[in-house]
JSON list of C-alpha atoms in Angstrom, two decimals:
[
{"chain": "A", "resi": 1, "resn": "UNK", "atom": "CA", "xyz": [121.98, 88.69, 114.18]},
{"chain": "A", "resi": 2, "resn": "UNK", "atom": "CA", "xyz": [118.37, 89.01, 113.01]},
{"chain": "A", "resi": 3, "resn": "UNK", "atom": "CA", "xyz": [117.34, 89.74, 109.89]},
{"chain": "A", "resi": 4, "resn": "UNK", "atom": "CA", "xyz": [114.05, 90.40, 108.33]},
{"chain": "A", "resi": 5, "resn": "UNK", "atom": "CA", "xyz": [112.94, 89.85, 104.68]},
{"chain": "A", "resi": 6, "resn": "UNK", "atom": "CA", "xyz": [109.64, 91.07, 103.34]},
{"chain": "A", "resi": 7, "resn": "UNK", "atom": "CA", "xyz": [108.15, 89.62, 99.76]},
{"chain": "A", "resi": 8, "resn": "UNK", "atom": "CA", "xyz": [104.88, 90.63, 98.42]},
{"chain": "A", "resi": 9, "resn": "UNK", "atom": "CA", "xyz": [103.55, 92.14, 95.43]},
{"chain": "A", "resi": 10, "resn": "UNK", "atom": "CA", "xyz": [104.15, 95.58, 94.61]},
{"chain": "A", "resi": 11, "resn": "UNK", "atom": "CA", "xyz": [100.86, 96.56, 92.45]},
{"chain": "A", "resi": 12, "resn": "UNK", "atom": "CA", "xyz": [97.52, 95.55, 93.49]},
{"chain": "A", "resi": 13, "resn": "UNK", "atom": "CA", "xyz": [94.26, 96.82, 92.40]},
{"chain": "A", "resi": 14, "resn": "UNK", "atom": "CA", "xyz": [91.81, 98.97, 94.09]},
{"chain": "A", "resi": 15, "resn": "UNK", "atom": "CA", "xyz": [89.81, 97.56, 96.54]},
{"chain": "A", "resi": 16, "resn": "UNK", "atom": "CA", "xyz": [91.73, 93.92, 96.26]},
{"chain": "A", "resi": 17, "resn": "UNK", "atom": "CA", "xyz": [92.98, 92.27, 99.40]},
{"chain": "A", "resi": 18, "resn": "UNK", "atom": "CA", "xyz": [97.02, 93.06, 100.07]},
{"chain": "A", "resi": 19, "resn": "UNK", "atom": "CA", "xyz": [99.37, 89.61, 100.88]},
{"chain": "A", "resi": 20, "resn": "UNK", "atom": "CA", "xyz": [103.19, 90.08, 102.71]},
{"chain": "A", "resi": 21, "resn": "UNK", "atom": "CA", "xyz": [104.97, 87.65, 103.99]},
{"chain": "A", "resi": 22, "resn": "UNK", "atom": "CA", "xyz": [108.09, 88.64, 106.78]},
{"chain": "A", "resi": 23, "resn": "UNK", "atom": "CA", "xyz": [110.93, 85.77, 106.90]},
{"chain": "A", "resi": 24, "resn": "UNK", "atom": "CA", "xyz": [112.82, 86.43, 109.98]},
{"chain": "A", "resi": 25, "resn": "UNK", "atom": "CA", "xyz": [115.95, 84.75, 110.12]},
{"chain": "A", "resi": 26, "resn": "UNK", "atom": "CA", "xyz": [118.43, 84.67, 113.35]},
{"chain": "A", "resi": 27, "resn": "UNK", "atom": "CA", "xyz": [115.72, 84.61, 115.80]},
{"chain": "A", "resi": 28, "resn": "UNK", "atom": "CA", "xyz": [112.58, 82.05, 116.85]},
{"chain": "A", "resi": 29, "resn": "UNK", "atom": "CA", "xyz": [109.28, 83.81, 116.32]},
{"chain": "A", "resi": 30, "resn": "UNK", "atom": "CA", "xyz": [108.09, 82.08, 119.66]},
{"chain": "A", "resi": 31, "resn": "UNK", "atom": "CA", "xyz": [111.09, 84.50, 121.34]},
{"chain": "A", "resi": 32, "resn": "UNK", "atom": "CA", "xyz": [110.52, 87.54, 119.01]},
{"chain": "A", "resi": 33, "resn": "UNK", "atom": "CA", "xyz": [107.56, 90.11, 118.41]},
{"chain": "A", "resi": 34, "resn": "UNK", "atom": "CA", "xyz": [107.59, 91.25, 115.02]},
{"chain": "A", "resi": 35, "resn": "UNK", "atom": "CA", "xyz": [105.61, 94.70, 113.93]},
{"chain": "A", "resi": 36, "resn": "UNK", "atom": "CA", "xyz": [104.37, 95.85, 110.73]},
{"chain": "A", "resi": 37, "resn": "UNK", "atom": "CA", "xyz": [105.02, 99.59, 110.05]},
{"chain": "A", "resi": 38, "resn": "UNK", "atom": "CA", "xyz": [104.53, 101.03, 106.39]},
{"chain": "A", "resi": 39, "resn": "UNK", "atom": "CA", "xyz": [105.26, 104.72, 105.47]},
{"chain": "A", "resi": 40, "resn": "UNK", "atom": "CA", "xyz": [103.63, 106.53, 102.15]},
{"chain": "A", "resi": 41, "resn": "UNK", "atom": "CA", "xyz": [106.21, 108.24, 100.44]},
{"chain": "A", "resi": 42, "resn": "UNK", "atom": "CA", "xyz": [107.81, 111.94, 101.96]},
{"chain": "A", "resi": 43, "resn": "UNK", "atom": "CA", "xyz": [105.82, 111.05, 105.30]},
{"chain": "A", "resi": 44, "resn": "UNK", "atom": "CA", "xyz": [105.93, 108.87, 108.68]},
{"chain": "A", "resi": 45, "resn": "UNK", "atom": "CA", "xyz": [106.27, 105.67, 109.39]},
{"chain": "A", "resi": 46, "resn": "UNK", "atom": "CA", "xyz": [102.53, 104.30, 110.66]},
{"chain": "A", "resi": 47, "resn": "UNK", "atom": "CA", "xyz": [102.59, 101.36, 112.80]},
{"chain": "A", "resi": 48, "resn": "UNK", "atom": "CA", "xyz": [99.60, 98.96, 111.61]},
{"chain": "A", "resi": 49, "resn": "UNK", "atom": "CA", "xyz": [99.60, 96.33, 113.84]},
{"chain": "A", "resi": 50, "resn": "UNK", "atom": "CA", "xyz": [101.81, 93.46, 115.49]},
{"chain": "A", "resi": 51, "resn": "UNK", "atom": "CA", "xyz": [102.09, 89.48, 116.07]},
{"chain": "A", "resi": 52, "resn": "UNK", "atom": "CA", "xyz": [103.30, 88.88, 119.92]},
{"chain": "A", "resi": 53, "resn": "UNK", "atom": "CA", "xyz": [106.13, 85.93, 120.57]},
{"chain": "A", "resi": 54, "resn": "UNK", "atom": "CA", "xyz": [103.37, 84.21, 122.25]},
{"chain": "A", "resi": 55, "resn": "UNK", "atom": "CA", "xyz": [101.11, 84.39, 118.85]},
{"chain": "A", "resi": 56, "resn": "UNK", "atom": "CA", "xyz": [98.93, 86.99, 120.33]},
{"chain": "A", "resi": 57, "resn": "UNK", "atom": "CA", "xyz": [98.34, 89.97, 118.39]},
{"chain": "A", "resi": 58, "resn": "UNK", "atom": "CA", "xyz": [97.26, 93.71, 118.22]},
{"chain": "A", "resi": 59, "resn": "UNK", "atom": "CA", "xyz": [96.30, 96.12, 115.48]},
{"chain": "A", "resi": 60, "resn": "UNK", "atom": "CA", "xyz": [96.06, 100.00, 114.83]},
{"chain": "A", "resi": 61, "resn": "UNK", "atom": "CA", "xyz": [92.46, 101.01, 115.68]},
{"chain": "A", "resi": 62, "resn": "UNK", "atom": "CA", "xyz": [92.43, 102.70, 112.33]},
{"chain": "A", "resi": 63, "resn": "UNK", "atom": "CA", "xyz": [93.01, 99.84, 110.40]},
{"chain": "A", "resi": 64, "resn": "UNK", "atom": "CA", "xyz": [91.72, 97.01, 112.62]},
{"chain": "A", "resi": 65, "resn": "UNK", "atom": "CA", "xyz": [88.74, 96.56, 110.65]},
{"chain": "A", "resi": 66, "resn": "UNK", "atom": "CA", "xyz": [90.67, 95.38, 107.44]},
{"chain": "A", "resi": 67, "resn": "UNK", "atom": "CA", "xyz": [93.82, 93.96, 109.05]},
{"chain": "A", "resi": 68, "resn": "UNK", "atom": "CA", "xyz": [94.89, 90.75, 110.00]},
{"chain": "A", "resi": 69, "resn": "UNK", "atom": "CA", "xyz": [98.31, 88.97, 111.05]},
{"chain": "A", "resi": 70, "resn": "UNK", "atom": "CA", "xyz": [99.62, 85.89, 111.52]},
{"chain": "A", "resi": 71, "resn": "UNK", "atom": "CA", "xyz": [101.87, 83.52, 111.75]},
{"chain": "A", "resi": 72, "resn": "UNK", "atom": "CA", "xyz": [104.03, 80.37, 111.23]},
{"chain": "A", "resi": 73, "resn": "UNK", "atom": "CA", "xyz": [106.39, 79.34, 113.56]},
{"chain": "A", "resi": 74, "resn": "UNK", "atom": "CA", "xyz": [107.84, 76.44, 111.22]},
{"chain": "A", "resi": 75, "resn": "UNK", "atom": "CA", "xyz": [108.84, 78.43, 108.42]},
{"chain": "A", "resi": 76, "resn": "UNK", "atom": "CA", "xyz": [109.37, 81.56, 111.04]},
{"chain": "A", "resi": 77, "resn": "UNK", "atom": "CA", "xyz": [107.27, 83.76, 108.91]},
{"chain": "A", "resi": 78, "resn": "UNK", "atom": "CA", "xyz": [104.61, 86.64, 109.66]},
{"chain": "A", "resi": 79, "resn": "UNK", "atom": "CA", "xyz": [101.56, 87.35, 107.37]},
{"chain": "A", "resi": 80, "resn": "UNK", "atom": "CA", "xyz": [99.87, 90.27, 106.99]},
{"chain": "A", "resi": 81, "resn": "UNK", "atom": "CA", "xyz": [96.74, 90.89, 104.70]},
{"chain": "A", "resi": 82, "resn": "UNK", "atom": "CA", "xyz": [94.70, 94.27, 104.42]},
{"chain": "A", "resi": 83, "resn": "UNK", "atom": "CA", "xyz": [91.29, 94.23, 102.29]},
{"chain": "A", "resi": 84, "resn": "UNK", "atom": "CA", "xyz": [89.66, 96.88, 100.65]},
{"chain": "A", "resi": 85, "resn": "UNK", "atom": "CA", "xyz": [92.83, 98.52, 99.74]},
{"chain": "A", "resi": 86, "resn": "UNK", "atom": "CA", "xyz": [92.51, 102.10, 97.89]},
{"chain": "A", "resi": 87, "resn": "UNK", "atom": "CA", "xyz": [94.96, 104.80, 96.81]},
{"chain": "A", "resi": 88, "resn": "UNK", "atom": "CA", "xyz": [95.95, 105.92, 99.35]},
{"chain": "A", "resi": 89, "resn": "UNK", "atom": "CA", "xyz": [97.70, 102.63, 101.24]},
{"chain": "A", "resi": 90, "resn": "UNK", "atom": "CA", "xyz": [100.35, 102.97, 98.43]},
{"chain": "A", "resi": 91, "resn": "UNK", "atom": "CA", "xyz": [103.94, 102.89, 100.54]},
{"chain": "A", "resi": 92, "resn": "UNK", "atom": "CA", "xyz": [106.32, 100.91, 101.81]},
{"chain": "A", "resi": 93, "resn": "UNK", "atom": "CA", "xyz": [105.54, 98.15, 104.05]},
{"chain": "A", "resi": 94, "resn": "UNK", "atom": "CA", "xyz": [108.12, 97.45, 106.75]},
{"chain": "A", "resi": 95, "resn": "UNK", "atom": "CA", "xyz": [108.65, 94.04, 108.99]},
{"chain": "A", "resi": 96, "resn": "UNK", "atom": "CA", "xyz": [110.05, 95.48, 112.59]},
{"chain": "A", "resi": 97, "resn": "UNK", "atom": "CA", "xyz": [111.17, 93.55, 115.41]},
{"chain": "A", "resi": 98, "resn": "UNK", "atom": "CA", "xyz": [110.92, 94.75, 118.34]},
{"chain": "A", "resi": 99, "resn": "UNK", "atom": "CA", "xyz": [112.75, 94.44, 121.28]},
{"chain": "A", "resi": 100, "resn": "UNK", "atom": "CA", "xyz": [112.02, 95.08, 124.78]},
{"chain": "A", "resi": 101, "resn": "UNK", "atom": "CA", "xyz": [109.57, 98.23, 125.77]},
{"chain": "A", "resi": 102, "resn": "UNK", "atom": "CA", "xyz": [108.34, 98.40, 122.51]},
{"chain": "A", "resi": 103, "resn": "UNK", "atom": "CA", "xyz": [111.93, 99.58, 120.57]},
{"chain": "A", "resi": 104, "resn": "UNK", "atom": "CA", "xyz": [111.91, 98.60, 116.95]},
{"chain": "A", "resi": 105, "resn": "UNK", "atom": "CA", "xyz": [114.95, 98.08, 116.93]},
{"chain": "A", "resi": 106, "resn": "UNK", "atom": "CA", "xyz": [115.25, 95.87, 113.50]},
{"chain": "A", "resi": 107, "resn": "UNK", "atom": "CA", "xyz": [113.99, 96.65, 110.23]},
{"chain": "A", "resi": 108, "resn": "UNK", "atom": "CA", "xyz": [113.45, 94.64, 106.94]},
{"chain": "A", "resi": 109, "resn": "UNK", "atom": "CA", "xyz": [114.49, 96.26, 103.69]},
{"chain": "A", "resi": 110, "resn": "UNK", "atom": "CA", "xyz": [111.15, 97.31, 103.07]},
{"chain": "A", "resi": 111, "resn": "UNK", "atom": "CA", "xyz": [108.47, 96.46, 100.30]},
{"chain": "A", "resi": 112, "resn": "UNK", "atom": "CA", "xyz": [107.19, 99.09, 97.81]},
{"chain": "A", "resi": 113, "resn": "UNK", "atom": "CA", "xyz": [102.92, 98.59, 97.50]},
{"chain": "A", "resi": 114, "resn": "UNK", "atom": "CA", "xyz": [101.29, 100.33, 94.69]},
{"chain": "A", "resi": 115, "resn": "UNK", "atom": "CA", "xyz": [97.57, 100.24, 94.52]},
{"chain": "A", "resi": 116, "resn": "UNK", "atom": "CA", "xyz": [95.81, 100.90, 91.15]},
{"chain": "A", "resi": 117, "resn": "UNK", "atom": "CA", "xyz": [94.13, 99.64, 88.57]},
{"chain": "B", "resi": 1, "resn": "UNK", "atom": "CA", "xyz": [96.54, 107.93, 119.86]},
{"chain": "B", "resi": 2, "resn": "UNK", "atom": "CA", "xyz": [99.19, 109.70, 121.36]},
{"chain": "B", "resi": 3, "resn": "UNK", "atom": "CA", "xyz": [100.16, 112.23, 118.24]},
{"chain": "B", "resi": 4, "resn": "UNK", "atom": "CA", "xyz": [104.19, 113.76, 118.27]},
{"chain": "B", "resi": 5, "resn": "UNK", "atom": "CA", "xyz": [104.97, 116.86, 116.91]},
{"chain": "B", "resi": 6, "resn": "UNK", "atom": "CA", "xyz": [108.35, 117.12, 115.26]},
{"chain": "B", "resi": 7, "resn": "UNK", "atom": "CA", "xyz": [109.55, 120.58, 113.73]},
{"chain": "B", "resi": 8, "resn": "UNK", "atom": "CA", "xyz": [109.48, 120.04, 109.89]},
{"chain": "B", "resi": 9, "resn": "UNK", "atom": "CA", "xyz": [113.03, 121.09, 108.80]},
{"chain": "B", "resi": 10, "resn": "UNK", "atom": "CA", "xyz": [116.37, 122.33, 110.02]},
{"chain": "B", "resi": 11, "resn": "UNK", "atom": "CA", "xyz": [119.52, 123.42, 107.84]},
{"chain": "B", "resi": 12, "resn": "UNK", "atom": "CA", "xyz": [122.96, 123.86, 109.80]},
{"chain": "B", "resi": 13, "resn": "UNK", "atom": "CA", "xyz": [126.79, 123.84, 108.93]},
{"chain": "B", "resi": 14, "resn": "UNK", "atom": "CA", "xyz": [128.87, 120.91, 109.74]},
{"chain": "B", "resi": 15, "resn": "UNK", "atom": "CA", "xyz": [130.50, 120.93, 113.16]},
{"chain": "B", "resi": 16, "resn": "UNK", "atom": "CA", "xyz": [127.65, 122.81, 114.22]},
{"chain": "B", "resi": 17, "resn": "UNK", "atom": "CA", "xyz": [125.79, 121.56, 117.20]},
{"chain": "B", "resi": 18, "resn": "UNK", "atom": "CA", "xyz": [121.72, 120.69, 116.46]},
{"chain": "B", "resi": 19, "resn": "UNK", "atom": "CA", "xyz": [118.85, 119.74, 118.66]},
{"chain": "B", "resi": 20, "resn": "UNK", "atom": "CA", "xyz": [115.78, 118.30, 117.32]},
{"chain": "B", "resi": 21, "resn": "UNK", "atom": "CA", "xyz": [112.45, 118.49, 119.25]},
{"chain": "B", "resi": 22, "resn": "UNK", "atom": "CA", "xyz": [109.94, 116.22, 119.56]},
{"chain": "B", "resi": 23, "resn": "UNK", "atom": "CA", "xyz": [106.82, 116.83, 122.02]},
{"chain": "B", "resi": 24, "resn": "UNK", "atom": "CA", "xyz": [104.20, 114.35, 122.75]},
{"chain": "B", "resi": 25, "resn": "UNK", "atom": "CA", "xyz": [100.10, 115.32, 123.21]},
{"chain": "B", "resi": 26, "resn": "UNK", "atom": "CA", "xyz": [100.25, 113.19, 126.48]},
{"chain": "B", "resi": 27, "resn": "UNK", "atom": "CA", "xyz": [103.30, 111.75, 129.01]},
{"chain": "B", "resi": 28, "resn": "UNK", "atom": "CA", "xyz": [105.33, 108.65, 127.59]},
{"chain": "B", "resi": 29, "resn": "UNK", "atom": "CA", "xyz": [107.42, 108.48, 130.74]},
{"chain": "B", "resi": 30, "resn": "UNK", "atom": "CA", "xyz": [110.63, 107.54, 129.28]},
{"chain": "B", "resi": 31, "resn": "UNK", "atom": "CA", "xyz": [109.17, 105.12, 126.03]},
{"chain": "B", "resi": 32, "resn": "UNK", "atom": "CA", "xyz": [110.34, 107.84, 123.88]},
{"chain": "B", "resi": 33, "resn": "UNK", "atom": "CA", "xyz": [113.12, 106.34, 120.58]},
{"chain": "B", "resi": 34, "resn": "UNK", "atom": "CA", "xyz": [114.87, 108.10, 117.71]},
{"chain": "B", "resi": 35, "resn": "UNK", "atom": "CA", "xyz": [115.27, 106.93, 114.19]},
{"chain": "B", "resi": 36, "resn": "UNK", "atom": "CA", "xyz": [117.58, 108.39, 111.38]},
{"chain": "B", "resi": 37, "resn": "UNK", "atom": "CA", "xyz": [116.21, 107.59, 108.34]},
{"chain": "B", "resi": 38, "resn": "UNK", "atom": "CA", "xyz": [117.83, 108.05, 104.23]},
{"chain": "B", "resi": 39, "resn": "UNK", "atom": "CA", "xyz": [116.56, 108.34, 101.23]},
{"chain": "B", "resi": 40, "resn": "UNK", "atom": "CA", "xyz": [115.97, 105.07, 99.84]},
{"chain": "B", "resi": 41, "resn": "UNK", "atom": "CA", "xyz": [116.80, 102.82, 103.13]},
{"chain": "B", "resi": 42, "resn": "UNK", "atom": "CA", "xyz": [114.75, 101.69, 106.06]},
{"chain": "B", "resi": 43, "resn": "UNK", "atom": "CA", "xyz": [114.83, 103.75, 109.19]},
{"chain": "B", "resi": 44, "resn": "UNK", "atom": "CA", "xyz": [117.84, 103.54, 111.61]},
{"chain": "B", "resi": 45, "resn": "UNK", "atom": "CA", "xyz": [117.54, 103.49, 115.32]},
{"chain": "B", "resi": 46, "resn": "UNK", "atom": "CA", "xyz": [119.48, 105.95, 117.26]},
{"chain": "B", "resi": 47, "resn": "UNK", "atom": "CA", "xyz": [118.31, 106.58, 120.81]},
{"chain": "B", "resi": 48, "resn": "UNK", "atom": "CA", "xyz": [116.01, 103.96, 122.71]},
{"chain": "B", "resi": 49, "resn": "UNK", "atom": "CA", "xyz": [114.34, 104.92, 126.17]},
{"chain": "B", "resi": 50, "resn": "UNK", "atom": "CA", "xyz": [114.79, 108.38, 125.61]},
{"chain": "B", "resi": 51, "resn": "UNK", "atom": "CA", "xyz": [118.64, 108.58, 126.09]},
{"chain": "B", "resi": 52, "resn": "UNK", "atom": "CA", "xyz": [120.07, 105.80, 125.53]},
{"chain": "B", "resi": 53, "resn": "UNK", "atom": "CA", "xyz": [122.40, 105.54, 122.38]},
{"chain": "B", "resi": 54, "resn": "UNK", "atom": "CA", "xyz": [122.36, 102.30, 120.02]},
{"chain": "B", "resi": 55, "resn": "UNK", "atom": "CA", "xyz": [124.93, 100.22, 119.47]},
{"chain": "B", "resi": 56, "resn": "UNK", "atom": "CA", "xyz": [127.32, 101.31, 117.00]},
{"chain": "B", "resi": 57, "resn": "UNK", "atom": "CA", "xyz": [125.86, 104.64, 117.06]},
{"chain": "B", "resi": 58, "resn": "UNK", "atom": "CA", "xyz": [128.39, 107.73, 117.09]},
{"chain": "B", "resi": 59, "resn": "UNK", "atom": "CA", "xyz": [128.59, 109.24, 120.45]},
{"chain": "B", "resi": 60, "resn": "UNK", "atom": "CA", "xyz": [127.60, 112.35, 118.37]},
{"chain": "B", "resi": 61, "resn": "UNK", "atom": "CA", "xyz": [124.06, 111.94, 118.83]},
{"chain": "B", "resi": 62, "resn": "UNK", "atom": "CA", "xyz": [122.08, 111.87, 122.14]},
{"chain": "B", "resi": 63, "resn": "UNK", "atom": "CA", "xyz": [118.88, 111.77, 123.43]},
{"chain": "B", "resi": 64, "resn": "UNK", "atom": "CA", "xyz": [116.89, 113.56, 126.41]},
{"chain": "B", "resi": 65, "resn": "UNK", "atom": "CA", "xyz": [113.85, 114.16, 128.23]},
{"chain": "B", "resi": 66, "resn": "UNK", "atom": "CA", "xyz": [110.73, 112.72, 129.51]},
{"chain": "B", "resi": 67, "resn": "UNK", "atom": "CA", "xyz": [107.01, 113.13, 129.95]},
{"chain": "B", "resi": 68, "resn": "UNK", "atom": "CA", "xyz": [105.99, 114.83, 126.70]},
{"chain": "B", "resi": 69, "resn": "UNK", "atom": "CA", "xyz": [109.24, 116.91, 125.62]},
{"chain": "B", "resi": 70, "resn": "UNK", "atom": "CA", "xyz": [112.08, 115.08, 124.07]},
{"chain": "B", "resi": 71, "resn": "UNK", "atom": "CA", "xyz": [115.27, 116.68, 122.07]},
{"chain": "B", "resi": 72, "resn": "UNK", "atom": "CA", "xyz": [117.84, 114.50, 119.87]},
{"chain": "B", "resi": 73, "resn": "UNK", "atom": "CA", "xyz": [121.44, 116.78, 119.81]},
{"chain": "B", "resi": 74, "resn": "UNK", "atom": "CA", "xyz": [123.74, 115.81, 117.04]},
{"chain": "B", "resi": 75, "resn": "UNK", "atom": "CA", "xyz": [127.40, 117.39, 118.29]},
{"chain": "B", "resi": 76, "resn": "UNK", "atom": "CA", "xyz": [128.83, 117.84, 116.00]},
{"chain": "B", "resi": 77, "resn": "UNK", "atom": "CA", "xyz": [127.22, 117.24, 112.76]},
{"chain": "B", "resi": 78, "resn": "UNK", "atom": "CA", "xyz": [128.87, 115.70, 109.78]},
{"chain": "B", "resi": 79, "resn": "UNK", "atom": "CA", "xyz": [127.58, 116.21, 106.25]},
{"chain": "B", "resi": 80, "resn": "UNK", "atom": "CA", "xyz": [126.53, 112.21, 106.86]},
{"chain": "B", "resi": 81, "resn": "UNK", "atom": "CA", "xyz": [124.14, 113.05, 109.49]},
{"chain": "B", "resi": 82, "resn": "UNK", "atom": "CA", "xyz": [121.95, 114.83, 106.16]},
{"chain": "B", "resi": 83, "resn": "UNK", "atom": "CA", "xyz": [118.37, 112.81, 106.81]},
{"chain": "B", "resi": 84, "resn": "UNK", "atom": "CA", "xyz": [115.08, 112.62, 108.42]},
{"chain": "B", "resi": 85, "resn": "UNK", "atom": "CA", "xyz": [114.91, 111.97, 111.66]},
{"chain": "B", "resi": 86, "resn": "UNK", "atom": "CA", "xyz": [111.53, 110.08, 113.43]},
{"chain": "B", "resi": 87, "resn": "UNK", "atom": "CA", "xyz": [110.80, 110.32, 116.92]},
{"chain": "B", "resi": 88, "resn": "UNK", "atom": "CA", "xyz": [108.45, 107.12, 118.08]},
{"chain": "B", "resi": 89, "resn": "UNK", "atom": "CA", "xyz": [106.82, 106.23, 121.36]},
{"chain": "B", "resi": 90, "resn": "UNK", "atom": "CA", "xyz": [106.00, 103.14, 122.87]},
{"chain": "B", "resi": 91, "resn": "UNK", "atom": "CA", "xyz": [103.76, 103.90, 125.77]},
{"chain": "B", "resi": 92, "resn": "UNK", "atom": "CA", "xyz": [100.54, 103.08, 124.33]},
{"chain": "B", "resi": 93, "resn": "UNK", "atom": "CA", "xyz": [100.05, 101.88, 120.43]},
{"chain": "B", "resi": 94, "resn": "UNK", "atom": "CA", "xyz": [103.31, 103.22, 118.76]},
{"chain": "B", "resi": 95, "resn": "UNK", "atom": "CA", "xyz": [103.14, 106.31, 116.81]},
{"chain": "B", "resi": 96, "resn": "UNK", "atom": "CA", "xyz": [105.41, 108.45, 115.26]},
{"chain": "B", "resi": 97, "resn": "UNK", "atom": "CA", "xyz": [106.10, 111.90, 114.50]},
{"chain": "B", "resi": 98, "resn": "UNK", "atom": "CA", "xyz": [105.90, 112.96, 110.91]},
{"chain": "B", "resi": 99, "resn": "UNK", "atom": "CA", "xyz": [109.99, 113.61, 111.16]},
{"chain": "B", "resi": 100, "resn": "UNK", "atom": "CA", "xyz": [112.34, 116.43, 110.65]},
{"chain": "B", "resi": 101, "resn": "UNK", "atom": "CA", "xyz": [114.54, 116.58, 107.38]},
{"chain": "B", "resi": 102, "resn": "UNK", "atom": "CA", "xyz": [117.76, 117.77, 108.77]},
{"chain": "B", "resi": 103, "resn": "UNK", "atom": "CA", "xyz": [119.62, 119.10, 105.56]},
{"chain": "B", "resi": 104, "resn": "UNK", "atom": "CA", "xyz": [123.95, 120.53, 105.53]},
{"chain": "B", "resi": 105, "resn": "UNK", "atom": "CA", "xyz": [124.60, 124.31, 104.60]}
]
């Protein structure tokens, strides 16, 4: 069974650069796509972007400009850093995975992200 | 972006029977899933593919449509089933709707 772990830090300041990490457990990242998806509080889940099984990757055109993703298949772990964060990209930040025609079907626990100063 | 619209709130009695709509601003063919989601926990999926229940997923809930109108039905409802629920498509980029806080007379 997969499971998915996100770690990162929960304040950061105005217009610093956001770090996550995703540990996925139970399943190769060169077999796996893994999503993230983060939600401000009392609204919906946005996707922001996502790191293909074959390391290829694609972000939300809203956010492409300060997003990036990664990976590393030793560790099986998926980065994500945002720059130029501001108020309003406090939420939760989600690792998905997602299964075939897009389904996000897993979830990780979720990270809380609070930015300011 | 392909935006869905989700009806904001509902409020029935248990062992009522509830339909939640979801309609997309263009045709997602079938790439149309459901989420259940509580305070406090990650979302849940439900239905994938428009009608297609989860495993481990009560036979309670179930999914329909295609194109650009979808409906979750909860039958019956338990005072459990109190949470949001997220429609999301996966046609083009995923989105998804804004969700519909389903709340137990």
């Amino acid at each position: 069974q997969v499971q998915l772990k996100e770690s990162g830090p929960g304040l950061v300041q105005p217009s610093e650069t956001l770090s996550l990490t995703c540990t996925v457990s139970g399943f190769s990242l060169t077999s796996y796509s893994v999503s993230w998806v983060r939600q401000p509080s009392g609204k919906g889940p946005e996707w922001m972007g996502r790191m293909w099984y074959d390391g290829d990757t694609a972000y939300n055109s809203a956010l492409k400009s300060r997003l990036s993703i990664s990976r590393d298949t030793s560790k099986n772990q998926v980065f994500l850093k945002m720059n130029s964060l501001q108020t309003d990209d406090t939420g939760t930040y989600y690792c998905t995975g997602i299964h075939t025609m897009g389904i996000t079907a897993d979830w990780g626990q979720g990270v809380m992200v609070t930015v300011s100063s | 972006d392909t935006v869905l619209t989700q009806s904001p709130a509902l409020a029935v009695s248990p062992g009522e029977r509830v339909t939640i709509s979801c309609r997309a601003s263009e045709s997602v063919s079938t790439l149309m899933h459901w989420y259940q989601q509580k305070p406090g926990q990650q979302p849940k999926l439900l239905i994938y593919l428009a009608s297609n229940l989860e495993s481990g997923v009560p036979a309670r809930f179930s999914g329909s449509g295609s194109g650009t109108d979808f409906t979750l039905t909860i039958d019956p409802v338990e005072a459990d089933d109190t949470a949001t629920y997220y429609c999301q498509q996966s046609w083009n980029d995923p989105t998804f709707g804004a969700g519909t806080k389903l709340e137990l007379k």
